[in-house]
PDB file of C-alpha atoms in Angstrom:
ATOM      1  CA  MET A   1     -12.403  -2.674  -1.756  1.00 90.00           C
ATOM      2  CA  THR A   2     -12.674   0.600   0.043  1.00 92.00           C
ATOM      3  CA  PRO A   3     -10.990   0.886   3.437  1.00 94.00           C
ATOM      4  CA  GLU A   4     -14.426   1.070   5.081  1.00 91.00           C
ATOM      5  CA  ALA A   5     -15.596  -2.089   3.300  1.00 92.00           C
ATOM      6  CA  GLN A   6     -12.404  -3.885   4.373  1.00 95.00           C
ATOM      7  CA  ARG A   7     -12.913  -2.920   8.026  1.00 93.00           C
ATOM      8  CA  ILE A   8     -16.542  -4.053   7.922  1.00 89.00           C
ATOM      9  CA  ALA A   9     -15.717  -7.382   6.238  1.00 94.00           C
ATOM     10  CA  ILE A  10     -12.961  -8.205   8.752  1.00 95.00           C
ATOM     11  CA  ALA A  11     -15.151  -7.183  11.683  1.00 91.00           C
ATOM     12  CA  GLU A  12     -18.083  -9.286  10.516  1.00 91.00           C
ATOM     13  CA  ALA A  13     -15.764 -12.277   9.993  1.00 92.00           C
ATOM     14  CA  CYS A  14     -14.595 -11.775  13.596  1.00 89.00           C
ATOM     15  CA  GLY A  15     -18.095 -11.711  15.053  1.00 87.00           C
ATOM     16  CA  TRP A  16     -18.959  -8.014  15.140  1.00 86.00           C
ATOM     17  CA  ILE A  17     -22.663  -7.348  14.570  1.00 84.00           C
ATOM     18  CA  TRP A  18     -24.249  -4.212  13.120  1.00 80.00           C
ATOM     19  CA  HIS A  19     -27.092  -2.896  15.308  1.00 75.00           C
ATOM     20  CA  GLY A  20     -28.013   0.131  13.246  1.00 72.00           C
ATOM     21  CA  ASP A  21     -31.150   0.500  11.192  1.00 70.00           C
ATOM     22  CA  ALA A  22     -32.183   1.862   7.797  1.00 64.00           C
ATOM     23  CA  LEU A  23     -31.611   5.439   8.985  1.00 67.00           C
ATOM     24  CA  TRP A  24     -27.959   4.708   9.767  1.00 71.00           C
ATOM     25  CA  PRO A  25     -25.887   3.247   6.942  1.00 72.00           C
ATOM     26  CA  LYS A  26     -23.378   0.540   7.880  1.00 76.00           C
ATOM     27  CA  ASP A  27     -20.328   2.591   8.785  1.00 69.00           C
ATOM     28  CA  PRO A  28     -17.225   1.410  10.682  1.00 68.00           C
ATOM     29  CA  ASN A  29     -16.947   4.793  12.417  1.00 68.00           C
ATOM     30  CA  ASN A  30     -20.274   4.946  14.209  1.00 72.00           C
ATOM     31  CA  PHE A  31     -21.250   3.397  17.520  1.00 70.00           C
ATOM     32  CA  TYR A  32     -23.749   0.756  16.388  1.00 68.00           C
ATOM     33  CA  TRP A  33     -21.343  -2.207  16.357  1.00 74.00           C
ATOM     34  CA  LYS A  34     -21.245  -4.798  19.122  1.00 72.00           C
ATOM     35  CA  LYS A  35     -19.225  -7.944  19.825  1.00 77.00           C
ATOM     36  CA  ASP A  36     -19.624 -10.394  22.678  1.00 72.00           C
ATOM     37  CA  HIS A  37     -19.648  -8.527  25.982  1.00 68.00           C
ATOM     38  CA  LEU A  38     -18.328  -5.238  24.578  1.00 64.00           C
ATOM     39  CA  ASN A  39     -20.539  -2.178  24.647  1.00 67.00           C
ATOM     40  CA  TYR A  40     -21.534  -0.496  21.410  1.00 67.00           C
ATOM     41  CA  ARG A  41     -18.533   1.116  19.772  1.00 74.00           C
ATOM     42  CA  THR A  42     -16.779   1.841  16.496  1.00 77.00           C
ATOM     43  CA  LEU A  43     -14.915  -0.953  14.736  1.00 85.00           C
ATOM     44  CA  PRO A  44     -11.207  -1.524  15.230  1.00 90.00           C
ATOM     45  CA  ASP A  45      -9.010   0.184  12.638  1.00 94.00           C
ATOM     46  CA  TYR A  46      -7.720  -3.028  11.091  1.00 95.00           C
ATOM     47  CA  LEU A  47      -5.943  -1.263   8.217  1.00 96.00           C
ATOM     48  CA  ASN A  48      -3.758   0.951  10.417  1.00 97.00           C
ATOM     49  CA  ASP A  49      -3.500  -0.876  13.760  1.00 96.00           C
ATOM     50  CA  LEU A  50      -1.325  -3.988  13.997  1.00 93.00           C
ATOM     51  CA  ASN A  51      -2.880  -4.804  17.390  1.00 94.00           C
ATOM     52  CA  ALA A  52      -6.332  -4.901  15.797  1.00 94.00           C
ATOM     53  CA  MET A  53      -5.062  -7.161  12.999  1.00 92.00           C
ATOM     54  CA  HIS A  54      -3.395  -9.399  15.581  1.00 91.00           C
ATOM     55  CA  GLU A  55      -6.802  -9.821  17.262  1.00 91.00           C
ATOM     56  CA  ALA A  56      -8.360 -10.695  13.889  1.00 91.00           C
ATOM     57  CA  GLU A  57      -5.584 -13.226  13.236  1.00 87.00           C
ATOM     58  CA  GLU A  58      -6.101 -14.731  16.710  1.00 86.00           C
ATOM     59  CA  HIS A  59      -9.823 -15.107  15.962  1.00 86.00           C
ATOM     60  CA  ALA A  60      -8.982 -16.731  12.628  1.00 84.00           C
ATOM     61  CA  ILE A  61      -6.622 -19.255  14.259  1.00 80.00           C
ATOM     62  CA  HIS A  62      -9.483 -20.652  16.311  1.00 77.00           C
ATOM     63  CA  ASN A  63     -12.473 -20.074  14.042  1.00 78.00           C
ATOM     64  CA  LEU A  64     -11.769 -19.348  10.383  1.00 72.00           C
ATOM     65  CA  MET A  65      -8.607 -20.892   8.961  1.00 70.00           C
ATOM     66  CA  ASP A  66      -7.080 -24.349   8.789  1.00 69.00           C
ATOM     67  CA  ALA A  67      -3.369 -25.075   8.256  1.00 67.00           C
ATOM     68  CA  ASP A  68      -3.610 -24.844   4.464  1.00 71.00           C
ATOM     69  CA  GLU A  69      -5.339 -21.478   4.681  1.00 71.00           C
ATOM     70  CA  TRP A  70      -2.631 -20.207   7.045  1.00 68.00           C
ATOM     71  CA  GLY A  71      -0.080 -21.224   4.442  1.00 68.00           C
ATOM     72  CA  GLU A  72      -2.037 -19.314   1.809  1.00 69.00           C
ATOM     73  CA  TYR A  73      -2.201 -16.308   4.147  1.00 71.00           C
ATOM     74  CA  GLY A  74       1.602 -16.344   4.469  1.00 70.00           C
ATOM     75  CA  MET A  75       2.012 -16.579   0.697  1.00 69.00           C
ATOM     76  CA  LEU A  76      -0.340 -13.625   0.192  1.00 70.00           C
ATOM     77  CA  LEU A  77       1.612 -11.558   2.711  1.00 70.00           C
ATOM     78  CA  LYS A  78       4.835 -12.393   0.917  1.00 66.00           C
ATOM     79  CA  ARG A  79       3.310 -11.437  -2.456  1.00 65.00           C
ATOM     80  CA  SER A  80       2.305  -8.060  -1.037  1.00 61.00           C
ATOM     81  CA  HIS A  81       5.994  -7.245  -0.542  1.00 57.00           C
ATOM     82  CA  PRO A  82       7.722  -5.402  -3.411  1.00 54.00           C
ATOM     83  CA  HIS A  83      10.424  -8.081  -3.757  1.00 52.00           C
ATOM     84  CA  GLY A  84       7.954 -10.675  -4.966  1.00 50.00           C
ATOM     85  CA  LEU A  85       7.332 -14.359  -4.431  1.00 47.00           C
ATOM     86  CA  PHE A  86       9.042 -17.117  -2.452  1.00 47.00           C
ATOM     87  CA  LEU A  87      12.103 -18.487  -4.184  1.00 48.00           C
ATOM     88  CA  ASN A  88      11.712 -22.127  -5.273  1.00 51.00           C
ATOM     89  CA  GLY A  89       8.489 -22.400  -3.254  1.00 54.00           C
ATOM     90  CA  GLU A  90      10.385 -22.531   0.037  1.00 57.00           C
ATOM     91  CA  VAL A  91      10.447 -20.062   2.889  1.00 56.00           C
ATOM     92  CA  ASP A  92      13.807 -18.588   3.811  1.00 58.00           C
ATOM     93  CA  TYR A  93      14.705 -16.137   6.582  1.00 57.00           C
ATOM     94  CA  HIS A  94      14.098 -13.147   4.308  1.00 59.00           C
ATOM     95  CA  ASP A  95      10.599 -14.451   3.529  1.00 62.00           C
ATOM     96  CA  LEU A  96       9.883 -14.921   7.217  1.00 62.00           C
ATOM     97  CA  ALA A  97      11.080 -11.394   7.997  1.00 66.00           C
ATOM     98  CA  THR A  98       8.883 -10.035   5.198  1.00 66.00           C
ATOM     99  CA  ILE A  99       5.831 -11.782   6.619  1.00 70.00           C
ATOM    100  CA  LEU A 100       6.580 -10.656  10.168  1.00 73.00           C
ATOM    101  CA  HIS A 101       7.040  -7.046   9.044  1.00 77.00           C
ATOM    102  CA  ALA A 102       3.884  -6.834   6.912  1.00 83.00           C
ATOM    103  CA  THR A 103       1.871  -3.700   7.567  1.00 87.00           C
ATOM    104  CA  ALA A 104      -1.633  -3.791   9.020  1.00 92.00           C
ATOM    105  CA  SER A 105      -3.025  -2.902   5.594  1.00 92.00           C
ATOM    106  CA  GLN A 106      -1.122  -5.748   3.901  1.00 89.00           C
ATOM    107  CA  ARG A 107      -2.331  -8.159   6.572  1.00 89.00           C
ATOM    108  CA  ALA A 108      -5.922  -6.965   6.167  1.00 93.00           C
ATOM    109  CA  GLU A 109      -5.923  -7.588   2.419  1.00 90.00           C
ATOM    110  CA  ALA A 110      -4.274 -11.011   2.789  1.00 87.00           C
ATOM    111  CA  PHE A 111      -6.758 -11.892   5.561  1.00 87.00           C
ATOM    112  CA  LEU A 112      -9.760 -11.013   3.403  1.00 92.00           C
ATOM    113  CA  ARG A 113      -8.385 -12.809   0.345  1.00 88.00           C
ATOM    114  CA  THR A 114      -7.678 -15.935   2.425  1.00 86.00           C
ATOM    115  CA  ILE A 115     -11.198 -16.146   3.850  1.00 86.00           C
ATOM    116  CA  GLY A 116     -12.772 -15.335   0.471  1.00 87.00           C
ATOM    117  CA  LYS A 117     -14.197 -11.932   1.414  1.00 91.00           C
ATOM    118  CA  TRP A 118     -12.010  -9.724  -0.816  1.00 91.00           C
ATOM    119  CA  GLU A 119     -13.917  -7.861  -3.535  1.00 91.00           C
ATOM    120  CA  GLU A 120     -12.093  -6.270  -6.451  1.00 88.00           C
ATOM    121  CA  ALA A 121     -12.855  -2.588  -7.105  1.00 79.00           C
ATOM    122  CA  LYS A 122     -15.692  -2.100  -9.546  1.00 72.00           C
TER     123      LYS A 122
END
């Protein structure tokens, strides 16, 4: 997925709505996005801003993921780390530190894979 497609997919999963028209292509950097009471604005930069990803994770806690999906999310974050998978299927302190220190980009990909919105590059 392109970075733009990732931002759009996360935003739409979190309730952002596109208010552009056919003249304006869906773009995360223009001001035709709206959520709840917020005025029109650009989308959060989920791939580079841990605060934005934290907001997406908070939304997911209450609206998108159950306990099993949160477990899958943690496993995906761990797999994104260069040292590989959990040892013996159990979480140790190193695994927890890896998950806590995941970058915004790693969290974004794991988030999209967990909610079934990730699309492989064509």
